[in-house]
mmCIF file of C-alpha atoms in Angstrom:
data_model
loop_
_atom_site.group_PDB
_atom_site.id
_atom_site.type_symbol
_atom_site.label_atom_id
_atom_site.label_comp_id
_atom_site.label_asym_id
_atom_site.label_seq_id
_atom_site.Cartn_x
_atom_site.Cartn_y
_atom_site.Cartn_z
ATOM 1 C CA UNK G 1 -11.283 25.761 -100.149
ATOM 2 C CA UNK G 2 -14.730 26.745 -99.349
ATOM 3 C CA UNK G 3 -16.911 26.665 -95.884
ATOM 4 C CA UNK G 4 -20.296 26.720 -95.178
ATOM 5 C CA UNK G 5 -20.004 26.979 -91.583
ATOM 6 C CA UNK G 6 -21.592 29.122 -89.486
ATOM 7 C CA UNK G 7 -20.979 28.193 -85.555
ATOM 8 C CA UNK G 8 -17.591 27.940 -84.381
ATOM 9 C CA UNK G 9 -16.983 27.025 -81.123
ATOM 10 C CA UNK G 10 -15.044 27.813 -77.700
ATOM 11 C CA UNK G 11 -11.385 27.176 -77.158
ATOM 12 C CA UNK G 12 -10.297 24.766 -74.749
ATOM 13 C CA UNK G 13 -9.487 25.117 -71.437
ATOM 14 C CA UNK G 14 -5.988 24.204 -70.278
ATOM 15 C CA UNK G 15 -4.076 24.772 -67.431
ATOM 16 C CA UNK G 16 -0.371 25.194 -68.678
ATOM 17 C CA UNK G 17 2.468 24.637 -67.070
ATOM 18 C CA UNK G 18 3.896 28.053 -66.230
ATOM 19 C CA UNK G 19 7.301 27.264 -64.644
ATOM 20 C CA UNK G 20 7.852 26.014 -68.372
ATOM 21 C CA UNK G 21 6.717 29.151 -70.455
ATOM 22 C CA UNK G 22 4.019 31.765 -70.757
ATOM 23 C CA UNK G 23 0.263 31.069 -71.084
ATOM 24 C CA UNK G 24 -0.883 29.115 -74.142
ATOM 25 C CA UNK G 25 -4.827 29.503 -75.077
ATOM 26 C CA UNK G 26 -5.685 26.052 -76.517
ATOM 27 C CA UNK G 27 -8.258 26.198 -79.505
ATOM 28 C CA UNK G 28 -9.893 22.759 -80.433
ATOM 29 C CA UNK G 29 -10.818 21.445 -83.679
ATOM 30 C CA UNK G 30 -14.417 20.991 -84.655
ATOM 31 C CA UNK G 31 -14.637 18.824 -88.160
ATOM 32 C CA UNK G 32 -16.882 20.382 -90.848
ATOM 33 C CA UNK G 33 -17.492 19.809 -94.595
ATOM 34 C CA UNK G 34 -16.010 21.440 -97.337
ATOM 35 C CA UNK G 35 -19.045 22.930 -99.738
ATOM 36 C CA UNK G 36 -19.789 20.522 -103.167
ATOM 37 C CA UNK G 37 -21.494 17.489 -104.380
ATOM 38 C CA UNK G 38 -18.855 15.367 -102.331
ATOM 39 C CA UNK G 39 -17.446 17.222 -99.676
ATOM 40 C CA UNK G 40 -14.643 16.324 -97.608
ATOM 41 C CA UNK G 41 -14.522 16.859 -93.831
ATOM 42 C CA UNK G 42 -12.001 19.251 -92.407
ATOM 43 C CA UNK G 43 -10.920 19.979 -88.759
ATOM 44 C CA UNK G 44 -11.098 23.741 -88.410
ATOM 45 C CA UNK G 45 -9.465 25.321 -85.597
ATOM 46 C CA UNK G 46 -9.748 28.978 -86.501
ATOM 47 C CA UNK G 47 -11.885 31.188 -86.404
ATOM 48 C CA UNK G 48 -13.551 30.690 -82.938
ATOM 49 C CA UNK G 49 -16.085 32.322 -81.100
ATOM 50 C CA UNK G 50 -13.569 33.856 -78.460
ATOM 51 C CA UNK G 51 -10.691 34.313 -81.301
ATOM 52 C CA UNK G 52 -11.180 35.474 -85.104
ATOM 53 C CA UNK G 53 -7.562 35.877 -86.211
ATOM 54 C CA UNK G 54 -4.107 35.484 -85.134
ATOM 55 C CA UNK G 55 -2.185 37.948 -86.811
ATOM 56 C CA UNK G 56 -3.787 37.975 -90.144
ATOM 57 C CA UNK G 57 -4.694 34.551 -90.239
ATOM 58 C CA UNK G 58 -8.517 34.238 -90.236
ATOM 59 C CA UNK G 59 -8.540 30.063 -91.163
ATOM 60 C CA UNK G 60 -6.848 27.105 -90.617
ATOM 61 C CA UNK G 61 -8.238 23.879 -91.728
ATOM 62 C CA UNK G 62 -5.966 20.535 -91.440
ATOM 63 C CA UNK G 63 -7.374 17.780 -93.152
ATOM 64 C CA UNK G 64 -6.311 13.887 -93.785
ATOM 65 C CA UNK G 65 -4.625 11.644 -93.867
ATOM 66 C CA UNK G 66 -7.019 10.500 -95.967
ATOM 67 C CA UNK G 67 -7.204 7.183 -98.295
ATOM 68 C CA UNK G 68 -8.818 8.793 -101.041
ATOM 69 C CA UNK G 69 -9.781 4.897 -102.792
ATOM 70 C CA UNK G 70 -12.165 5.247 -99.142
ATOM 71 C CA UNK G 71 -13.030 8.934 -98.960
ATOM 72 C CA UNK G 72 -13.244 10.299 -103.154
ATOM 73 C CA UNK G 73 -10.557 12.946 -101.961
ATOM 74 C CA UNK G 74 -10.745 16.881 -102.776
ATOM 75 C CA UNK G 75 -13.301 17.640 -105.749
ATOM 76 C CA UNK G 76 -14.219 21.620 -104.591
ATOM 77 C CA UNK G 77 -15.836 23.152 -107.661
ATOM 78 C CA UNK G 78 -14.830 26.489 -108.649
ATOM 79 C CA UNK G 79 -15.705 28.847 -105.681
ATOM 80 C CA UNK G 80 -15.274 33.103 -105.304
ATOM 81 C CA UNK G 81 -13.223 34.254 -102.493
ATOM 82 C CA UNK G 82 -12.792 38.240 -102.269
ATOM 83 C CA UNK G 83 -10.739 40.592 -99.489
ATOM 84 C CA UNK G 84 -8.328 37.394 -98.622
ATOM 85 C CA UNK G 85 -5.306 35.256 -99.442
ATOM 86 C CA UNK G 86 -5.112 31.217 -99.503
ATOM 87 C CA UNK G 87 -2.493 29.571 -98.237
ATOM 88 C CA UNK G 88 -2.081 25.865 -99.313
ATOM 89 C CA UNK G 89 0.573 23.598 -97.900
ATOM 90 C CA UNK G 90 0.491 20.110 -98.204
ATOM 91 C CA UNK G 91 1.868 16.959 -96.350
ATOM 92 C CA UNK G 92 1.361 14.484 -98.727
ATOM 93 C CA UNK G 93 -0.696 13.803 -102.181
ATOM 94 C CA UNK G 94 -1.537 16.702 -104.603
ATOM 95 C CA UNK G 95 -4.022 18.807 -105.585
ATOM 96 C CA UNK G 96 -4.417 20.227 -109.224
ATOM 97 C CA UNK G 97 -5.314 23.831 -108.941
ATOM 98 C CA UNK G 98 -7.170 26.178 -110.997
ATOM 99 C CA UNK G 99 -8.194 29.696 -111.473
ATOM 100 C CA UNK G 100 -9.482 32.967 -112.920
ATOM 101 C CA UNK G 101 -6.298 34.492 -112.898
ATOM 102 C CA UNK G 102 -5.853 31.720 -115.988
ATOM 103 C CA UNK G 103 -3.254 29.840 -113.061
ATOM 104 C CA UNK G 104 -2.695 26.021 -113.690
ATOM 105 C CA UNK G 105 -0.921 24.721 -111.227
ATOM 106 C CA UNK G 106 -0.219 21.713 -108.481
ATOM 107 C CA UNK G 107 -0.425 21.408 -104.977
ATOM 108 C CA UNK G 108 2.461 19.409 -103.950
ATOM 109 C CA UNK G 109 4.239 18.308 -100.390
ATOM 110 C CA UNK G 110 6.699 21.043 -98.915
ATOM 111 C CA UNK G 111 5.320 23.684 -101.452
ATOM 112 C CA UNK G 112 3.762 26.542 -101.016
ATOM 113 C CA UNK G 113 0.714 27.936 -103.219
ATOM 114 C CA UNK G 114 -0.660 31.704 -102.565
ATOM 115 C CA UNK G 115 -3.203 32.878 -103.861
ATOM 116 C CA UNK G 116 -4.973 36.570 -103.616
ATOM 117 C CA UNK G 117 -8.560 37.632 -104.540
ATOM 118 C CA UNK G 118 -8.634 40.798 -103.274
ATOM 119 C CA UNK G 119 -11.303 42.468 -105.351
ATOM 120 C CA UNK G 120 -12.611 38.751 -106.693
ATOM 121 C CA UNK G 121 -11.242 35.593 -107.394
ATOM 122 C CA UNK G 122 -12.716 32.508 -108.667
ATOM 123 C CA UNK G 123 -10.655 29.178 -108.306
ATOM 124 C CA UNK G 124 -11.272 24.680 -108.159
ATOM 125 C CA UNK G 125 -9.482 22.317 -106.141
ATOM 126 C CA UNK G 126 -9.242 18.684 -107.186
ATOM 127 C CA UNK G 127 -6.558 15.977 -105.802
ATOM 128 C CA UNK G 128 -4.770 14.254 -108.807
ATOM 129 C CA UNK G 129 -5.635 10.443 -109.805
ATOM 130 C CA UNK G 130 -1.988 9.946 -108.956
ATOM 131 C CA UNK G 131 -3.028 10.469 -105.112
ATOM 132 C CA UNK G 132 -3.660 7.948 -102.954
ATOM 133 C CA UNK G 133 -3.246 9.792 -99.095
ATOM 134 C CA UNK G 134 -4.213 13.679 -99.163
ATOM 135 C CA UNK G 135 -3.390 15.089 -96.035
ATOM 136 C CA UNK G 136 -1.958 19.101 -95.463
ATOM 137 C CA UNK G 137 -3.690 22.794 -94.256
ATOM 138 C CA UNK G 138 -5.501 25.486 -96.093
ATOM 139 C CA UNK G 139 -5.090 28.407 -94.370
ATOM 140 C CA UNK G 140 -6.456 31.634 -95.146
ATOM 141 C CA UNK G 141 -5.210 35.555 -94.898
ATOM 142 C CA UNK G 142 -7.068 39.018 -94.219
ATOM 143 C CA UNK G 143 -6.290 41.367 -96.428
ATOM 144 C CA UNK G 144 -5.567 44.495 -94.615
ATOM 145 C CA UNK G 145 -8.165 47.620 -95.606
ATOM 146 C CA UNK G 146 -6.042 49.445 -97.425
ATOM 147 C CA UNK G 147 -5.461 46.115 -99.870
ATOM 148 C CA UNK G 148 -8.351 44.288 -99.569
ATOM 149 C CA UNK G 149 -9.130 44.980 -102.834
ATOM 150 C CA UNK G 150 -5.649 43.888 -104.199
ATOM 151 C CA UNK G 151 -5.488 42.507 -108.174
ATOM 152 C CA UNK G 152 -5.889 38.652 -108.527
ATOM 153 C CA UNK G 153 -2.390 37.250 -108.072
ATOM 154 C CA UNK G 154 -0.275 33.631 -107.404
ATOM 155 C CA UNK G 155 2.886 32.843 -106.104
ATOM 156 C CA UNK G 156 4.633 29.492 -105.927
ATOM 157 C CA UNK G 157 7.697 28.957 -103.538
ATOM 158 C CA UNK G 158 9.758 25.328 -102.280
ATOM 159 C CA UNK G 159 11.375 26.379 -99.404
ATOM 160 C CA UNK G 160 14.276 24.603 -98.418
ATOM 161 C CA UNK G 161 14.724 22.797 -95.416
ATOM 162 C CA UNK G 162 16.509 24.845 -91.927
ATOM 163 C CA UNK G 163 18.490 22.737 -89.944
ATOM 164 C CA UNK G 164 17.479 22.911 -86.254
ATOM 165 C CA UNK G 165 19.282 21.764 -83.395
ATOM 166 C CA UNK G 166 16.575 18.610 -82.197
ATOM 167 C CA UNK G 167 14.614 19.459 -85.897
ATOM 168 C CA UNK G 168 13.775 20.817 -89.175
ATOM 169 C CA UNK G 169 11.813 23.972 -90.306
ATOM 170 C CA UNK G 170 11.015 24.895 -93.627
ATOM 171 C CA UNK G 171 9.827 28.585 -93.922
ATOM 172 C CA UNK G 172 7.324 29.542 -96.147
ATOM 173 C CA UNK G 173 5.999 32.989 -95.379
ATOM 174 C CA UNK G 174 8.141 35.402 -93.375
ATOM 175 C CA UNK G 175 11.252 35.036 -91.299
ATOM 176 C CA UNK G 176 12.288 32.141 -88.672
ATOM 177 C CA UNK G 177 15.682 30.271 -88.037
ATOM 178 C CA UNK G 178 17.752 32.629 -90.146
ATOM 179 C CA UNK G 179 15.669 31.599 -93.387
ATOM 180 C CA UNK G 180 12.875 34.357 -95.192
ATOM 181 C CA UNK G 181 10.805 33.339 -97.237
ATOM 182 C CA UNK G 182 10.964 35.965 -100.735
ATOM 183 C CA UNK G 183 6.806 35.761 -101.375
ATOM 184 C CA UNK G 184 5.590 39.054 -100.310
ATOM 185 C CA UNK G 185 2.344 40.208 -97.817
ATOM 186 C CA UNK G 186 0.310 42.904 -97.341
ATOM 187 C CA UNK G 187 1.085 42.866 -93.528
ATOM 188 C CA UNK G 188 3.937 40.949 -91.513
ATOM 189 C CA UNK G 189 3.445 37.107 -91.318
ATOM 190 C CA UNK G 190 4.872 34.202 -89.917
ATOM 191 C CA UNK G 191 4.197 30.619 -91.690
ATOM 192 C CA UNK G 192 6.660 27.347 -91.154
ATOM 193 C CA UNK G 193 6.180 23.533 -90.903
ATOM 194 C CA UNK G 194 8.379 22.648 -88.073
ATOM 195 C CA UNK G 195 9.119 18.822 -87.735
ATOM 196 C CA UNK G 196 11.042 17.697 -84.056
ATOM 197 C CA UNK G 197 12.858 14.501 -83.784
ATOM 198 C CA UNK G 198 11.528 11.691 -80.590
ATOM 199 C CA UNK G 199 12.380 13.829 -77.595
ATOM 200 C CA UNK G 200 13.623 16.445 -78.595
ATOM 201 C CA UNK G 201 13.144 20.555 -77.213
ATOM 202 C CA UNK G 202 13.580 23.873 -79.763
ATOM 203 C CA UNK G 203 13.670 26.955 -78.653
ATOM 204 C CA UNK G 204 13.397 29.548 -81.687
ATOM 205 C CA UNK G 205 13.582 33.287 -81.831
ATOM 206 C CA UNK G 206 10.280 35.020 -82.010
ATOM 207 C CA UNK G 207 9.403 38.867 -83.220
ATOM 208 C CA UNK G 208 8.013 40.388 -78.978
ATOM 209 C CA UNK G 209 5.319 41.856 -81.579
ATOM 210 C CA UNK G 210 4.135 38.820 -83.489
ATOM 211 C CA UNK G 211 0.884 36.987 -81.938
ATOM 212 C CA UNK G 212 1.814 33.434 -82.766
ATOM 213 C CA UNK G 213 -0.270 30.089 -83.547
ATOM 214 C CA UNK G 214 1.242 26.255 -83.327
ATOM 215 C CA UNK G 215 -1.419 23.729 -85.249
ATOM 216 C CA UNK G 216 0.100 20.150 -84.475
ATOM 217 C CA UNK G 217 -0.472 17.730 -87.100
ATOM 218 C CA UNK G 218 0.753 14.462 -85.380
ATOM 219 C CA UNK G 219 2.872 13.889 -81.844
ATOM 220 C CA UNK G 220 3.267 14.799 -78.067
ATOM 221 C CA UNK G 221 3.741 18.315 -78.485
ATOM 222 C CA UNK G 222 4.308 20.860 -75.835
ATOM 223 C CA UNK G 223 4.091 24.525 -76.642
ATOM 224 C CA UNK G 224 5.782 26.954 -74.486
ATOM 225 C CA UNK G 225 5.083 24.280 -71.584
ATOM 226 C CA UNK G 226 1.087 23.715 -72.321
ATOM 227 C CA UNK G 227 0.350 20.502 -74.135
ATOM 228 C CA UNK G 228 -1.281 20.271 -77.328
ATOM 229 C CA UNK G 229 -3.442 17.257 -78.826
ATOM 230 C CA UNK G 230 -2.946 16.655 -82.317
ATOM 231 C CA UNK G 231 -5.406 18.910 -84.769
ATOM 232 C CA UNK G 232 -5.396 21.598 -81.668
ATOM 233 C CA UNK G 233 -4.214 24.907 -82.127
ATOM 234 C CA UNK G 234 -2.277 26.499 -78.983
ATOM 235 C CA UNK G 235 -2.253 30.543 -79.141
ATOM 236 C CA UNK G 236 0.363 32.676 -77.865
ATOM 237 C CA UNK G 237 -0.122 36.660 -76.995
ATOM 238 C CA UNK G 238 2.882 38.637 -78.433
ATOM 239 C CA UNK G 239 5.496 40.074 -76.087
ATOM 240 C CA UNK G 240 7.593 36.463 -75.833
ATOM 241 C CA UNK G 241 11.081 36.835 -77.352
ATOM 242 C CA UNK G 242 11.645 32.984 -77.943
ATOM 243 C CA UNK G 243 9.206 30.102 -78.587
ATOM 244 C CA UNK G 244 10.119 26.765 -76.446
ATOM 245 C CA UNK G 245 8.803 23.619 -78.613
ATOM 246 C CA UNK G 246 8.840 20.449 -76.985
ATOM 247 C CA UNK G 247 8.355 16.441 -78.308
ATOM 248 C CA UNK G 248 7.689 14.455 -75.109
ATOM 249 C CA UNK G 249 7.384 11.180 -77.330
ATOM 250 C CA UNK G 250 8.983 8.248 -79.099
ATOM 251 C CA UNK G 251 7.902 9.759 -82.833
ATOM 252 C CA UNK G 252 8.257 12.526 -84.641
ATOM 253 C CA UNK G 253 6.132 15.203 -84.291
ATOM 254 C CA UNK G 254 5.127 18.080 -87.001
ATOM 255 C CA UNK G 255 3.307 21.354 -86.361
ATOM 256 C CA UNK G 256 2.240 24.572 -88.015
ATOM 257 C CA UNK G 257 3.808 27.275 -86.679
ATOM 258 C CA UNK G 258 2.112 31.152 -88.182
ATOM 259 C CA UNK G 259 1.951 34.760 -86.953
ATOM 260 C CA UNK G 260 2.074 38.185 -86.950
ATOM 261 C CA UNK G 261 1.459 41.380 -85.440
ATOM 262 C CA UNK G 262 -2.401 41.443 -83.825
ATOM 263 C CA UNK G 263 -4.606 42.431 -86.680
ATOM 264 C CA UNK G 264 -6.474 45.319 -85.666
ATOM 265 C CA UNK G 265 -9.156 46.255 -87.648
ATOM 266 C CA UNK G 266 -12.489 43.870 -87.343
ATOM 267 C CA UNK G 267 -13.911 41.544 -90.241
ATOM 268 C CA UNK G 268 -16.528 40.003 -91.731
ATOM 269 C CA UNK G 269 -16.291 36.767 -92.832
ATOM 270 C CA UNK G 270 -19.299 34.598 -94.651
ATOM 271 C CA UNK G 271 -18.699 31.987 -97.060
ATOM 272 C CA UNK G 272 -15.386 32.559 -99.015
ATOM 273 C CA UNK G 273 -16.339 36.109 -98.624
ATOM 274 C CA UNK G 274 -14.291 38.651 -96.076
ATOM 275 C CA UNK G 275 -15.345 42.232 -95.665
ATOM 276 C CA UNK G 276 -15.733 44.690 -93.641
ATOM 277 C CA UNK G 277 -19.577 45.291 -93.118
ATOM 278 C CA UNK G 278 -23.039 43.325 -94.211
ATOM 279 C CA UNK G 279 -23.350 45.011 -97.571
ATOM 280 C CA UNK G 280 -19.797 43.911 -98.892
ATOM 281 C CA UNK G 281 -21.057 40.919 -98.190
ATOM 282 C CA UNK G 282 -24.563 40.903 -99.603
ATOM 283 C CA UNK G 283 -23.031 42.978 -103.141
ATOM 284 C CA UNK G 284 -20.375 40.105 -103.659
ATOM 285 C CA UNK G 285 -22.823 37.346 -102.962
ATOM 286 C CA UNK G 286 -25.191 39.124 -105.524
ATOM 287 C CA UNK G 287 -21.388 39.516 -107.928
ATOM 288 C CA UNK G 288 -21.187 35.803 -107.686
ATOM 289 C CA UNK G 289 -24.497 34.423 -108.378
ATOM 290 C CA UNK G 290 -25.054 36.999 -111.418
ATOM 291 C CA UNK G 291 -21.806 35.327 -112.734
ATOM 292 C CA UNK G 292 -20.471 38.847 -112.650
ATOM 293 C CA UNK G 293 -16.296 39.916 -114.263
ATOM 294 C CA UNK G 294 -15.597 40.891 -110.696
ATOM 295 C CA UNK G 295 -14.727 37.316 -109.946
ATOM 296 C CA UNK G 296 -13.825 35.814 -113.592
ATOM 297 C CA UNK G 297 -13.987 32.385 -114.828
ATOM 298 C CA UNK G 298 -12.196 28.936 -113.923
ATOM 299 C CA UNK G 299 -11.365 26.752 -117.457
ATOM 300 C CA UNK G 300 -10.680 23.304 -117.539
ATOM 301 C CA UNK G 301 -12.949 22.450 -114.315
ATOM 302 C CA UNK G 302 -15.382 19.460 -115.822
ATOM 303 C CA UNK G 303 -18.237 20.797 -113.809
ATOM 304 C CA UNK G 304 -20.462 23.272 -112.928
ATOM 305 C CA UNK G 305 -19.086 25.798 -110.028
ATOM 306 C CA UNK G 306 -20.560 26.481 -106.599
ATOM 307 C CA UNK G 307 -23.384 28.578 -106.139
ATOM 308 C CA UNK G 308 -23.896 30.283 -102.629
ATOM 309 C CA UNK G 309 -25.203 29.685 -99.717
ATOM 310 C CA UNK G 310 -28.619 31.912 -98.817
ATOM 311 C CA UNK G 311 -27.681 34.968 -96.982
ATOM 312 C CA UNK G 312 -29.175 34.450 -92.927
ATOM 313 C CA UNK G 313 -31.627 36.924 -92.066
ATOM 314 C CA UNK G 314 -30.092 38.923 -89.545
ATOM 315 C CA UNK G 315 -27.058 41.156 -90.526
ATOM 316 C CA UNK G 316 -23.692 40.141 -89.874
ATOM 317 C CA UNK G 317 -21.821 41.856 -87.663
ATOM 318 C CA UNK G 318 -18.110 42.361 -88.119
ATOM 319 C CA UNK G 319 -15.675 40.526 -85.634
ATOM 320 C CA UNK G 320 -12.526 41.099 -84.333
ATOM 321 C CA UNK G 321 -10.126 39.629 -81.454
ATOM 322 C CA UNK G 322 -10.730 40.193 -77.780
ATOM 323 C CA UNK G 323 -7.729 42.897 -75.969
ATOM 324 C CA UNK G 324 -4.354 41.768 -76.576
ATOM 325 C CA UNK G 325 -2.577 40.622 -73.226
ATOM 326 C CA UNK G 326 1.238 40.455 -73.630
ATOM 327 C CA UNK G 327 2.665 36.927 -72.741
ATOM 328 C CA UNK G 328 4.300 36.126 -69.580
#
C-alpha cells in the first residue's frame, strides 16, 4: 500500500484494569486514504505521535469490510517502497499483486504475502473482479540498518490453523502456540490472527523480551484486562511472560496479534520511503521520479504508476519510540 499521511495522532487514554493484567497503552485509529486516482480509506493505528514502532512494525492499516460494487475496492498503482517489508494478510476477498521483482501473485484469506524492498522495490495492488467484500491489514516492517538495503524478495506461506483451548491462531511470522512460521526476518517478529469463540479467555505464552501489539478487527475484546474497541490497537511493554486474551461477548471476536524485541535504532519514514536521515529520503524520492533501476518496473499494471508526493520544506527528523518500561 501507499500513504500520504503526514499527522498521526495521540493514543488513547484508558484506564485498565490492573487486578486483571499489566498496563495496556491503547492506540486509536484515525481513517486516511490510500494514494491514487480512487483511493480507498484505511484506519491506521500505527505509527503515532507518542509510538513509531512496536518491535519492528512501523504500520498497521486494517481496512473493510468493504462492498466493493459501493466503494470501487483496491486499485493502488504501482508505488516504490525502499528500507522495509510488507506484510499483507487478508480476511476476506483478494487482491492481485504485482511487482518489480517480476512476482505475480494473489492476495488471498489466511495467506500470507511478504514482500522486501530493501534497496528499492516497485509493486500494484488491485482486488480481483471476483471480489465482492475486501476486508484484511497491511502491515509494514523496518528493516534493521545493517539490512535495510536487502535484495528485492517475496515469500508466500498458508499457515495452518493452532488449536487453542477457547480459540484458533494461525501463525504467520514467528513463533506462538507451539506453531513457527518457516518465512524468515531480519530481526525477531511476532505476527498471528487469533480468532476467540463467544466468551471465551486465552492465555498464551509470550517471549519477557518481545514488545507486543493486539489490533482487534471485530468483538468485545479485552487485552491483558484493558478493553479494546474494534480497529484499536492495545500496546504491551515487554517483560510479561503470558498474554491473557479475553471475549466478553456473544460473537466471535478476531485480532492481530505482532511483536518483537523494541527496535532500537530511530527511522525515518515519508511516503513508502523508510530511512534513516532526510537525504535517504530526498535521493530515493529523486530515484523514483527519474524512473531510476534502483526501484525497477511493475508489468501488467494497465496504468500509469504513482508519482510522489512534494517533499515538505522543513527536514525530517528521524523518530524512534519513547523509553521502554517493562510490563507489570
Amino acid at each position: 500500500m501507499t500513504t500520504t499521511e503526514t499527522d498521526p495522532v495521540e493514543p488513547r487514554g484508558e484506564a485498565p484494569d490492573r487486578k486483571a493484567g499489566p498496563r495496556v497503552e491503547v492506540l486509536p485509529a484515525r481513517d486516511v486514504p490510500l494514494g491514487g486516482p480512487r483511493a480507498m480509506t484505511v484506519r491506521r493505528t500505527l505509527p503515532q505521535r507518542a509510538r513509531t514502532l512496536i518491535g519492528a512494525w512501523c504500520f498497521v492499516d486494517h481496512y473493510g469490510p468493504d462492498d466493493v460494487a459501493v466503494s470501487g475496492g483496491m486499485d493502488v498503482a504501482p508505488h516504490p517502497h525502499t528500507g522495509l517489508q510488507t506484510v499483507s494478510w487478508l480476511f476476506s476477498g483478494e487482491i492481485e499483486h504485482r511487482d518489480s521483482l517480476g512476482v505475480h501473485a494473489f492476495v488471498r484469506p489466511g495467506e500470507l504475502n511478504l514482500m522486501t524492498g530493501g534497496h528499492g522495490i516497485s509493486h500494484s495492488e488491485v482486488s480481483t473482479p471476483a471480489t465482492t467484500i475486501l476486508h484484511g491489514v497491511q502491515l509494514w516492517v523496518a528493516l534493521p540498518e545493517q539490512h535495510r538495503h536487502a535484495e528485492r524478495d517475496f515469500q508466500h506461506h498458508a499457515p495452518e490453523p493452532v488449536p487453542l483451548d477457547g480459540g484458533e491462531a494461525r501463525v504467520f511470522l514467528g513463533s506462538l502456540a507451539g506453531d513457527t512460521s518457516p518465512v524468515p526476518t531480519f530481526t525477531p517478529l511476532l505476527g498471528a490472527e487469533i480468532t476467540l469463540r463467544p466468551h471465551a479467555t486465552v492465555t498464551l505464552d509470550v517471549d519477557p523480551a518481545f514488545e507486543h501489539g493486539l489490533l482487534v478487527d471485530h468483538g468485545d475484546v479485552r487485552m491483558a484486562g484493558t478493553p479494546l474497541r474494534p480497529a484499536e490497537l492495545g500496546y504491551l511493554a515487554p517483560g510479561a511472560t503470558t498474554l491473557t486474551l479475553a471475549n466478553t461477548g456473544d460473537a466471535p471476536a478476531r485480532t492481530v496479534l505482532i511483536g518483537g524485541p523494541p527496535f532500537e535504532e530511530q527511522i525515518v519514514m515519508w511516503w513508502n520511503f523508510i530511512g534513516r536521515n532526510h537525504q535517504d529520503i530526498v535521493e530515493a524520492r529523486e530515484a523514483w521520479q527519474n524512473g531510476s533501476d534502483r526501484f525497477g518496473s511493475v508489468t501488467g499494471y494497465p496504468g500509469d504508476r504513482l508519482p510522489a508526493p512534494v517533499l515538505p520544506g522543513t527536514t525530517l527528523t528521524p523518530r524512534g519510540n519513547p523509553p521502554v518500561h517493562q510490563a507489570g
